[in-house]
Each structure stands twice: as structure tokens, then as C-alpha cells.
GROMACS .gro file of C-alpha atoms in nm:
model
  358
    1MET     CA    1   0.516  -2.188 -10.982
    2LYS     CA    2   0.235  -2.249 -10.714
    3ASP     CA    3   0.337  -2.392 -10.377
    4PRO     CA    4   0.342  -2.777 -10.371
    5ILE     CA    5   0.025  -2.944 -10.249
    6LYS     CA    6   0.140  -3.243 -10.019
    7ILE     CA    7  -0.055  -3.570 -10.016
    8ALA     CA    8  -0.033  -3.842  -9.757
    9VAL     CA    9  -0.158  -4.174  -9.889
   10VAL     CA   10  -0.232  -4.430  -9.620
   11LEU     CA   11  -0.224  -4.771  -9.715
   12PRO     CA   12  -0.462  -5.032  -9.513
   13ARG     CA   13  -0.298  -5.307  -9.310
   14GLY     CA   14  -0.194  -5.632  -9.512
   15MET     CA   15  -0.070  -5.440  -9.791
   16VAL     CA   16   0.294  -5.517  -9.942
   17PHE     CA   17   0.430  -5.195 -10.110
   18SER     CA   18   0.713  -5.394 -10.272
   19GLU     CA   19   0.779  -5.524 -10.620
   20THR     CA   20   0.732  -5.888 -10.461
   21GLY     CA   21   0.394  -5.949 -10.324
   22ALA     CA   22   0.231  -5.615 -10.407
   23THR     CA   23  -0.137  -5.617 -10.396
   24SER     CA   24  -0.378  -5.437 -10.650
   25ILE     CA   25  -0.419  -5.163 -10.410
   26ASP     CA   26  -0.037  -5.130 -10.378
   27LEU     CA   27  -0.011  -5.089 -10.746
   28VAL     CA   28  -0.274  -4.844 -10.774
   29VAL     CA   29  -0.090  -4.629 -10.518
   30ARG     CA   30   0.234  -4.674 -10.679
   31ASP     CA   31   0.114  -4.599 -11.030
   32GLN     CA   32  -0.082  -4.270 -10.922
   33VAL     CA   33   0.249  -4.149 -10.760
   34ALA     CA   34   0.505  -4.255 -11.027
   35TYR     CA   35   0.290  -4.142 -11.315
   36ASN     CA   36   0.179  -3.811 -11.183
   37LYS     CA   37   0.252  -3.529 -11.421
   38ASN     CA   38   0.135  -3.239 -11.217
   39PRO     CA   39   0.439  -3.077 -11.067
   40ILE     CA   40   0.256  -2.906 -10.780
   41LEU     CA   41   0.129  -3.260 -10.626
   42THR     CA   42   0.364  -3.440 -10.420
   43SER     CA   43   0.296  -3.751 -10.231
   44TYR     CA   44   0.430  -3.971  -9.942
   45ILE     CA   45   0.306  -4.313  -9.866
   46VAL     CA   46   0.242  -4.446  -9.511
   47GLY     CA   47   0.217  -4.816  -9.473
   48GLU     CA   48   0.300  -5.142  -9.287
   49GLU     CA   49   0.685  -5.197  -9.297
   50VAL     CA   50   0.807  -5.438  -9.567
   51PRO     CA   51   1.160  -5.576  -9.629
   52ARG     CA   52   1.226  -5.408  -9.968
   53PRO     CA   53   0.972  -5.121 -10.059
   54PHE     CA   54   0.942  -4.984 -10.417
   55LYS     CA   55   1.218  -4.796 -10.503
   56GLY     CA   56   1.205  -4.403 -10.575
   57PHE     CA   57   0.912  -4.352 -10.327
   58ASP     CA   58   0.872  -4.144 -10.013
   59PHE     CA   59   0.762  -4.450  -9.806
   60ARG     CA   60   0.723  -4.410  -9.444
   61PRO     CA   61   0.724  -4.764  -9.285
   62ILE     CA   62   0.494  -4.830  -8.971
   63SER     CA   63   0.514  -5.152  -8.756
   64SER     CA   64   0.241  -5.264  -8.533
   65SER     CA   65   0.063  -5.591  -8.442
   66ASN     CA   66  -0.267  -5.433  -8.351
   67GLN     CA   67  -0.505  -5.256  -8.596
   68ARG     CA   68  -0.611  -4.991  -8.334
   69LYS     CA   69  -0.259  -4.896  -8.260
   70LEU     CA   70  -0.156  -4.885  -8.631
   71HIS     CA   71  -0.433  -4.615  -8.692
   72THR     CA   72  -0.259  -4.430  -8.407
   73LYS     CA   73   0.102  -4.469  -8.555
   74TYR     CA   74  -0.038  -4.383  -8.886
   75LEU     CA   75  -0.167  -4.039  -8.741
   76ASP     CA   76   0.156  -3.977  -8.561
   77GLU     CA   77   0.359  -4.009  -8.871
   78ILE     CA   78   0.110  -3.786  -9.070
   79LYS     CA   79   0.143  -3.528  -8.790
   80LYS     CA   80   0.514  -3.520  -8.839
   81ASP     CA   81   0.497  -3.390  -9.199
   82LEU     CA   82   0.135  -3.237  -9.189
   83PRO     CA   83  -0.005  -3.271  -9.552
   84ASP     CA   84  -0.255  -3.074  -9.754
   85VAL     CA   85  -0.490  -3.386  -9.815
   86VAL     CA   86  -0.489  -3.732  -9.661
   87VAL     CA   87  -0.593  -4.034  -9.879
   88VAL     CA   88  -0.680  -4.342  -9.682
   89HIS     CA   89  -0.736  -4.648  -9.880
   90GLN     CA   90  -0.998  -4.912  -9.794
   91TYR     CA   91  -1.051  -4.847  -9.420
   92PRO     CA   92  -1.327  -4.622  -9.328
   93GLN     CA   93  -1.240  -4.668  -8.945
   94ALA     CA   94  -0.884  -4.513  -9.021
   95ALA     CA   95  -1.016  -4.219  -9.234
   96SER     CA   96  -1.278  -4.136  -8.994
   97TYR     CA   97  -1.021  -4.133  -8.696
   98ILE     CA   98  -0.766  -3.933  -8.888
   99ALA     CA   99  -1.045  -3.684  -8.995
  100ARG     CA  100  -1.171  -3.628  -8.631
  101GLN     CA  101  -0.796  -3.587  -8.500
  102LEU     CA  102  -0.714  -3.325  -8.818
  103PRO     CA  103  -1.040  -3.150  -8.852
  104ASP     CA  104  -0.856  -2.880  -9.079
  105THR     CA  105  -0.735  -3.121  -9.322
  106PRO     CA  106  -0.934  -3.265  -9.607
  107VAL     CA  107  -0.938  -3.664  -9.557
  108VAL     CA  108  -1.054  -3.881  -9.838
  109LEU     CA  109  -1.178  -4.246  -9.828
  110TYR     CA  110  -1.054  -4.445 -10.136
  111ARG     CA  111  -1.277  -4.759 -10.147
  112HIS     CA  112  -1.174  -5.072 -10.364
  113GLY     CA  113  -1.457  -5.314 -10.252
  114LEU     CA  114  -1.799  -5.344 -10.110
  115LEU     CA  115  -1.846  -5.214  -9.751
  116LYS     CA  116  -2.041  -5.454  -9.512
  117ARG     CA  117  -2.413  -5.402  -9.489
  118ASN     CA  118  -2.551  -5.240  -9.197
  119ARG     CA  119  -2.721  -5.471  -8.932
  120ASN     CA  120  -2.964  -5.237  -8.812
  121TRP     CA  121  -3.038  -4.853  -8.807
  122VAL     CA  122  -2.817  -4.800  -8.506
  123THR     CA  123  -2.512  -4.921  -8.706
  124LYS     CA  124  -2.629  -4.729  -9.002
  125LEU     CA  125  -2.653  -4.412  -8.820
  126TYR     CA  126  -2.314  -4.463  -8.644
  127LYS     CA  127  -2.151  -4.510  -8.983
  128GLN     CA  128  -2.339  -4.227  -9.123
  129LYS     CA  129  -2.185  -4.010  -8.873
  130ARG     CA  130  -1.828  -4.141  -8.933
  131PHE     CA  131  -1.853  -4.072  -9.316
  132SER     CA  132  -1.988  -3.738  -9.253
  133LYS     CA  133  -1.640  -3.625  -9.128
  134LEU     CA  134  -1.489  -3.719  -9.461
  135SER     CA  135  -1.440  -3.447  -9.721
  136LYS     CA  136  -1.469  -3.681 -10.039
  137LEU     CA  137  -1.523  -4.068 -10.096
  138ILE     CA  138  -1.363  -4.204 -10.415
  139PHE     CA  139  -1.475  -4.553 -10.549
  140VAL     CA  140  -1.309  -4.774 -10.816
  141SER     CA  141  -1.640  -4.839 -10.996
  142GLU     CA  142  -2.009  -4.719 -11.032
  143TYR     CA  143  -2.093  -5.058 -10.880
  144ILE     CA  144  -1.916  -4.980 -10.564
  145LYS     CA  145  -2.046  -4.635 -10.559
  146GLU     CA  146  -2.415  -4.702 -10.598
  147ALA     CA  147  -2.410  -4.992 -10.354
  148PHE     CA  148  -2.267  -4.749 -10.101
  149LEU     CA  149  -2.510  -4.488 -10.199
  150GLN     CA  150  -2.806  -4.709 -10.134
  151ASP     CA  151  -2.748  -4.692  -9.779
  152TYR     CA  152  -2.617  -4.326  -9.755
  153PRO     CA  153  -2.778  -4.139 -10.046
  154ASP     CA  154  -2.705  -3.788  -9.871
  155LEU     CA  155  -2.320  -3.845  -9.952
  156ARG     CA  156  -2.378  -3.871 -10.332
  157GLY     CA  157  -2.227  -3.504 -10.355
  158LYS     CA  158  -1.889  -3.632 -10.196
  159SER     CA  159  -1.889  -3.941 -10.407
  160SER     CA  160  -1.689  -4.014 -10.722
  161VAL     CA  161  -1.536  -4.273 -10.927
  162VAL     CA  162  -1.176  -4.330 -11.031
  163SER     CA  163  -1.148  -4.637 -11.208
  164ASN     CA  164  -0.832  -4.880 -11.185
  165ALA     CA  165  -0.621  -4.836 -11.500
  166VAL     CA  166  -0.273  -4.922 -11.619
  167ASP     CA  167   0.020  -4.768 -11.816
  168ILE     CA  168  -0.098  -4.916 -12.170
  169ASP     CA  169   0.261  -4.853 -12.312
  170TYR     CA  170   0.401  -5.091 -12.048
  171TRP     CA  171   0.125  -5.344 -12.037
  172GLN     CA  172   0.095  -5.448 -12.399
  173PRO     CA  173   0.103  -5.770 -12.587
  174SER     CA  174   0.429  -5.941 -12.680
  175GLN     CA  175   0.523  -6.006 -13.022
  176VAL     CA  176   0.489  -6.362 -12.986
  177LYS     CA  177   0.187  -6.512 -12.800
  178LYS     CA  178   0.187  -6.855 -12.664
  179LYS     CA  179  -0.065  -7.109 -12.632
  180GLN     CA  180  -0.125  -7.072 -12.255
  181ILE     CA  181  -0.407  -6.973 -12.026
  182CYS     CA  182  -0.298  -6.742 -11.736
  183PHE     CA  183  -0.440  -6.633 -11.402
  184ALA     CA  184  -0.305  -6.379 -11.173
  185GLY     CA  185  -0.456  -6.305 -10.832
  186ARG     CA  186  -0.480  -6.388 -10.470
  187ALA     CA  187  -0.471  -6.763 -10.360
  188ARG     CA  188  -0.822  -6.768 -10.245
  189ALA     CA  189  -1.107  -7.007 -10.298
  190ASP     CA  190  -1.332  -6.717 -10.399
  191LYS     CA  191  -1.106  -6.640 -10.700
  192GLY     CA  192  -1.251  -6.949 -10.896
  193ILE     CA  193  -0.894  -7.090 -10.920
  194ARG     CA  194  -1.018  -7.436 -10.832
  195GLU     CA  195  -1.305  -7.418 -11.097
  196LEU     CA  196  -1.045  -7.297 -11.347
  197VAL     CA  197  -0.820  -7.607 -11.275
  198ASP     CA  198  -1.083  -7.846 -11.305
  199ALA     CA  199  -1.215  -7.690 -11.626
  200PHE     CA  200  -0.863  -7.691 -11.783
  201LYS     CA  201  -0.794  -8.063 -11.668
  202ALA     CA  202  -1.131  -8.177 -11.776
  203LEU     CA  203  -1.069  -8.043 -12.128
  204ASP     CA  204  -0.711  -8.169 -12.146
  205PRO     CA  205  -0.606  -7.962 -12.442
  206SER     CA  206  -0.288  -8.130 -12.595
  207ASP     CA  207  -0.083  -7.824 -12.670
  208TRP     CA  208  -0.193  -7.576 -12.415
  209GLN     CA  209  -0.065  -7.473 -12.071
  210LEU     CA  210  -0.222  -7.330 -11.763
  211LYS     CA  211   0.002  -7.075 -11.573
  212LEU     CA  212  -0.106  -6.952 -11.218
  213ALA     CA  213   0.055  -6.689 -11.070
  214LEU     CA  214  -0.067  -6.679 -10.690
  215ALA     CA  215  -0.021  -6.411 -10.437
  216VAL     CA  216   0.027  -6.562 -10.099
  217GLN     CA  217   0.031  -6.361  -9.771
  218THR     CA  218  -0.217  -6.498  -9.528
  219GLN     CA  219  -0.191  -6.836  -9.350
  220GLN     CA  220  -0.544  -6.926  -9.534
  221GLU     CA  221  -0.365  -6.834  -9.845
  222VAL     CA  222  -0.076  -7.059  -9.770
  223GLU     CA  223  -0.323  -7.350  -9.708
  224PHE     CA  224  -0.515  -7.295 -10.025
  225PHE     CA  225  -0.195  -7.258 -10.223
  226ALA     CA  226  -0.066  -7.597 -10.092
  227GLU     CA  227  -0.434  -7.736 -10.193
  228VAL     CA  228  -0.408  -7.606 -10.562
  229SER     CA  229  -0.045  -7.753 -10.583
  230THR     CA  230  -0.170  -8.096 -10.486
  231LEU     CA  231  -0.460  -8.064 -10.723
  232CYS     CA  232  -0.227  -7.982 -11.025
  233ARG     CA  233   0.038  -8.254 -10.917
  234ASP     CA  234  -0.067  -8.504 -11.172
  235THR     CA  235  -0.015  -8.307 -11.475
  236GLU     CA  236   0.287  -8.105 -11.622
  237LYS     CA  237   0.060  -7.890 -11.823
  238ILE     CA  238  -0.014  -7.666 -11.509
  239GLN     CA  239   0.241  -7.439 -11.365
  240ILE     CA  240   0.223  -7.255 -11.039
  241THR     CA  241   0.425  -6.972 -10.923
  242LYS     CA  242   0.402  -6.780 -10.573
  243ASN     CA  243   0.450  -6.410 -10.500
  244VAL     CA  244   0.611  -6.307 -10.822
  245LYS     CA  245   0.700  -5.940 -10.911
  246SER     CA  246   0.458  -5.733 -11.094
  247THR     CA  247   0.695  -5.736 -11.400
  248GLN     CA  248   0.669  -6.111 -11.427
  249VAL     CA  249   0.302  -6.072 -11.408
  250ARG     CA  250   0.317  -5.833 -11.699
  251ASP     CA  251   0.530  -6.083 -11.888
  252LEU     CA  252   0.283  -6.353 -11.816
  253PHE     CA  253  -0.009  -6.163 -11.961
  254ALA     CA  254   0.186  -6.023 -12.251
  255GLU     CA  255   0.294  -6.359 -12.381
  256SER     CA  256  -0.056  -6.557 -12.297
  257MET     CA  257  -0.316  -6.603 -12.562
  258ILE     CA  258  -0.582  -6.644 -12.308
  259ALA     CA  259  -0.652  -6.481 -11.950
  260VAL     CA  260  -0.916  -6.657 -11.732
  261LEU     CA  261  -1.008  -6.439 -11.433
  262PRO     CA  262  -1.309  -6.632 -11.293
  263SER     CA  263  -1.352  -6.449 -10.940
  264ILE     CA  264  -1.663  -6.576 -10.746
  265VAL     CA  265  -1.666  -6.278 -10.519
  266LYS     CA  266  -1.807  -5.947 -10.657
  267GLU     CA  267  -1.487  -5.737 -10.742
  268GLY     CA  268  -1.481  -5.354 -10.745
  269PHE     CA  269  -1.288  -5.308 -11.048
  270PRO     CA  270  -1.040  -5.595 -11.084
  271ARG     CA  271  -0.689  -5.473 -11.198
  272ALA     CA  272  -0.615  -5.817 -11.305
  273VAL     CA  273  -0.861  -5.796 -11.579
  274VAL     CA  274  -0.732  -5.456 -11.678
  275GLU     CA  275  -0.381  -5.572 -11.714
  276ALA     CA  276  -0.495  -5.885 -11.918
  277MET     CA  277  -0.695  -5.683 -12.156
  278SER     CA  278  -0.414  -5.434 -12.185
  279CYS     CA  279  -0.179  -5.722 -12.272
  280GLY     CA  280  -0.405  -5.827 -12.554
  281CYS     CA  281  -0.532  -6.161 -12.397
  282ALA     CA  282  -0.869  -6.287 -12.487
  283THR     CA  283  -1.021  -6.247 -12.144
  284ILE     CA  284  -1.271  -6.442 -11.961
  285ALA     CA  285  -1.404  -6.321 -11.626
  286SER     CA  286  -1.729  -6.348 -11.419
  287ASP     CA  287  -2.028  -6.128 -11.471
  288GLY     CA  288  -2.026  -5.961 -11.123
  289GLY     CA  289  -1.959  -5.651 -10.929
  290GLY     CA  290  -1.759  -5.406 -11.134
  291THR     CA  291  -1.594  -5.659 -11.374
  292PRO     CA  292  -1.854  -5.582 -11.651
  293GLU     CA  293  -1.750  -5.212 -11.625
  294ALA     CA  294  -1.397  -5.314 -11.644
  295MET     CA  295  -1.441  -5.527 -11.946
  296GLY     CA  296  -1.711  -5.342 -12.158
  297ASP     CA  297  -1.750  -5.519 -12.479
  298GLY     CA  298  -1.392  -5.640 -12.489
  299GLY     CA  299  -1.422  -5.974 -12.299
  300ILE     CA  300  -1.625  -6.287 -12.237
  301LEU     CA  301  -1.821  -6.261 -11.923
  302LEU     CA  302  -1.951  -6.585 -11.737
  303ASP     CA  303  -2.295  -6.597 -11.586
  304VAL     CA  304  -2.177  -6.849 -11.310
  305VAL     CA  305  -1.840  -6.968 -11.204
  306THR     CA  306  -1.817  -7.347 -11.248
  307ARG     CA  307  -1.601  -7.603 -11.414
  308ASP     CA  308  -1.859  -7.647 -11.691
  309SER     CA  309  -1.911  -7.262 -11.749
  310ILE     CA  310  -1.530  -7.214 -11.784
  311SER     CA  311  -1.483  -7.505 -12.002
  312ALA     CA  312  -1.777  -7.379 -12.231
  313ALA     CA  313  -1.613  -7.061 -12.260
  314LEU     CA  314  -1.283  -7.210 -12.338
  315GLN     CA  315  -1.376  -7.462 -12.601
  316PRO     CA  316  -1.463  -7.248 -12.900
  317LEU     CA  317  -1.147  -7.065 -12.842
  318PHE     CA  318  -0.945  -7.371 -12.865
  319ARG     CA  319  -1.115  -7.478 -13.188
  320ASP     CA  320  -1.066  -7.149 -13.349
  321GLU     CA  321  -0.753  -6.959 -13.305
  322ALA     CA  322  -0.897  -6.667 -13.526
  323SER     CA  323  -1.148  -6.619 -13.260
  324ILE     CA  324  -0.865  -6.577 -12.971
  325LYS     CA  325  -0.712  -6.325 -13.208
  326THR     CA  326  -1.045  -6.129 -13.247
  327TRP     CA  327  -1.108  -6.139 -12.865
  328ALA     CA  328  -0.749  -6.047 -12.799
  329GLU     CA  329  -0.790  -5.720 -13.044
  330ARG     CA  330  -1.093  -5.623 -12.897
  331ALA     CA  331  -0.953  -5.645 -12.536
  332ARG     CA  332  -0.641  -5.424 -12.623
  333VAL     CA  333  -0.879  -5.136 -12.807
  334HIS     CA  334  -1.088  -5.143 -12.491
  335ALA     CA  335  -0.808  -5.103 -12.276
  336VAL     CA  336  -0.632  -4.832 -12.501
  337ASN     CA  337  -0.957  -4.629 -12.518
  338ASN     CA  338  -1.093  -4.707 -12.147
  339LEU     CA  339  -0.842  -4.820 -11.928
  340ASP     CA  340  -0.535  -4.573 -11.983
  341SER     CA  341  -0.385  -4.481 -11.639
  342LYS     CA  342  -0.309  -4.103 -11.787
  343LYS     CA  343  -0.675  -4.034 -11.803
  344SER     CA  344  -0.731  -4.212 -11.456
  345ILE     CA  345  -0.464  -4.023 -11.274
  346GLU     CA  346  -0.568  -3.668 -11.421
  347LYS     CA  347  -0.926  -3.763 -11.271
  348TYR     CA  348  -0.761  -3.844 -10.932
  349ASN     CA  349  -0.550  -3.547 -10.916
  350ALA     CA  350  -0.857  -3.326 -11.010
  351ALA     CA  351  -1.059  -3.447 -10.733
  352LEU     CA  352  -0.779  -3.381 -10.472
  353LEU     CA  353  -0.694  -3.040 -10.614
  354GLU     CA  354  -1.083  -2.942 -10.559
  355LEU     CA  355  -1.034  -3.025 -10.208
  356VAL     CA  356  -0.727  -2.772 -10.169
  357VAL     CA  357  -0.770  -2.497 -10.417
  358GLY     CA  358  -1.161  -2.517 -10.490
   0.00000   0.00000   0.00000
């Protein structure tokens, strides 16, 4: 057997590497480590301290109230157990800093969303220098990658895509589906939650429920959660939960006939869409960012996110349950063929192995 290859995975600030409150980035990292089948690849995870981290992982908790100090503490932890590769999720500043301090260790930036556009050529030149220190850049979608390469075309050779995916044997439909619409995601206005609630209340379907599973971490999300709770107070047809476990999100998607994920912001490759489709939901989502890549022809895309556009997408489904079943089957087939974590993890592992063994 070859010598083990050690990978240090660095989580950005604000992540919750725990069963309760985990973000999509936390779940991507958890799955990549948990479902890795290559015996020579071993990983440890460096992230902010949480009360009850996922069990069964080599998680190295870091505590810091300052972003710059957090980067330094990440580096100190990595130096204690020097890896063969460092994978830094989301933050180019942290990736660049670690790459400068560990010039003999390949450092990978793993981006889940768009980078801010450059204000001027000076900013672009500064960032170009920062990115040049990295050994590889991984993006969750072609959309995110190509947006990045518009500014940094010289880095195409270092850039690749590893799409978000799920274990399709775990994320699968329940035997009995309920007449309910579901949403799972952060409690933020730019996720289209208010528009979804307004659309459901305007339609007022007699035998349907709307279930919202909202992740609440920041003060802004606390305030928005309170706003949505007030908006839904006058009806028993809408149920709201906060910071549920990922297993509960799975159960929500599995038993729901319809999932509506109408993000206004341009998502990279939304994991919630992947989860919903794998669970056999007739899935409605916004036509922006990397969402069309995630959905393929297995879901319904909204040109714009408004109360009326969501209502228009839902009404035909309410009138025809056979149509719901058709879209649900298309979603599940698309997930099985394109969104299986086994293929995604193999691609991720291959990218890292290339940096170490060529």
C-alpha cells in the first residue's frame, strides 16, 4: 500500500460543522470525507469551534473573534500536522496566506460562489498575484468558473469544476408523499422566502401545506426569521422550523411532493436543489447562476422571482397531480444520472492526487 496522503481541509468563518445548523459548505466537506473510498487519502478538518461537531471526523476546532487572527490560527494548526495538500473553502485571502507561508505544500481554493468584481486594474493585479500562489482552483459550477476566468483567463489551466452532489441512496423519496411544498435554506431575504410565502397565501390551496426549514446563524437572519414568522402567523397551513438537523431536511424533502427554492441571488450550484431533486420532489427554482446546471431538464425554472411567477408555476401542479409525479420522476432520474456524490468525490480525489503524485 502506498503511503497515506494527508489533506487539511480549511472551513471559512461562520460555518457550523455540526448535525444541527450545518451549512451547504459543511455538508459538502462532510460528504467528501465520509464517502471517500480511496484508502490512501486521509483528511482532517480545521474550522471554527462548535458545541457538537459531526461525529467520526478528525475535526480541529479553532476559536477567534478576528478574521485575520483566525487565518493565523488556521496556519498554526496546519503546521502542527503538516499535510500533503491544503484545501481552503471559499476564502481566497486565507488560501493565499497559507500558500505564502507553506510554499512547498500545494494549496487549493475551493469556491462555492461568485467573487466580488474588481474595482479597478490595481485591485485585479493584486488579486492576480494572490491567485498565482495557488496550485489549483476548484469551482462548484461552470458558471462560477467562467465568471472567474473572465477576469483571470491565465488561470484556466489551474481551474476545474467539482459540482455539488449527494448520496442518492440516502437522499431518496419516501414511499408516501404528502401534499406539501417545502423550502430549506438560510433565513435571508435574497432566498425568495417572502415571495414564496406570499404566493402560497395568495393561492390558498385547501389541502396543501407549506413547510419552511430555515437556517438561522447571524443577527440579520434572526431578524428575518422573526419577520417571516410574523408574516405566517395568520395561517396554520404554513409551518416554520429553525436550525433543524440535516437528517430532518432529508425527511422533509423525501415526504414532500413539491420543493420551491426561488433564490434571488445567483447561486453557485445550490445543494438544496440537488437534495430536493434526489428526493423526488417536483422542483421549482430560479433561472440564475449555476442553478440551471444543477437542474438540467429535471425541474421548473423561474425567469424572475416574484409572487406571481411562483404562483404561475404552482397552479398547474395543484390542478394536476399526474404532472407532479412526472416532474418528480424527472428530478429523481436527473439526480441519479448527474448528481451522485460517488462521481463527484472521485473527481475531487483525482484533482488532489494530481497535485501530489502527478
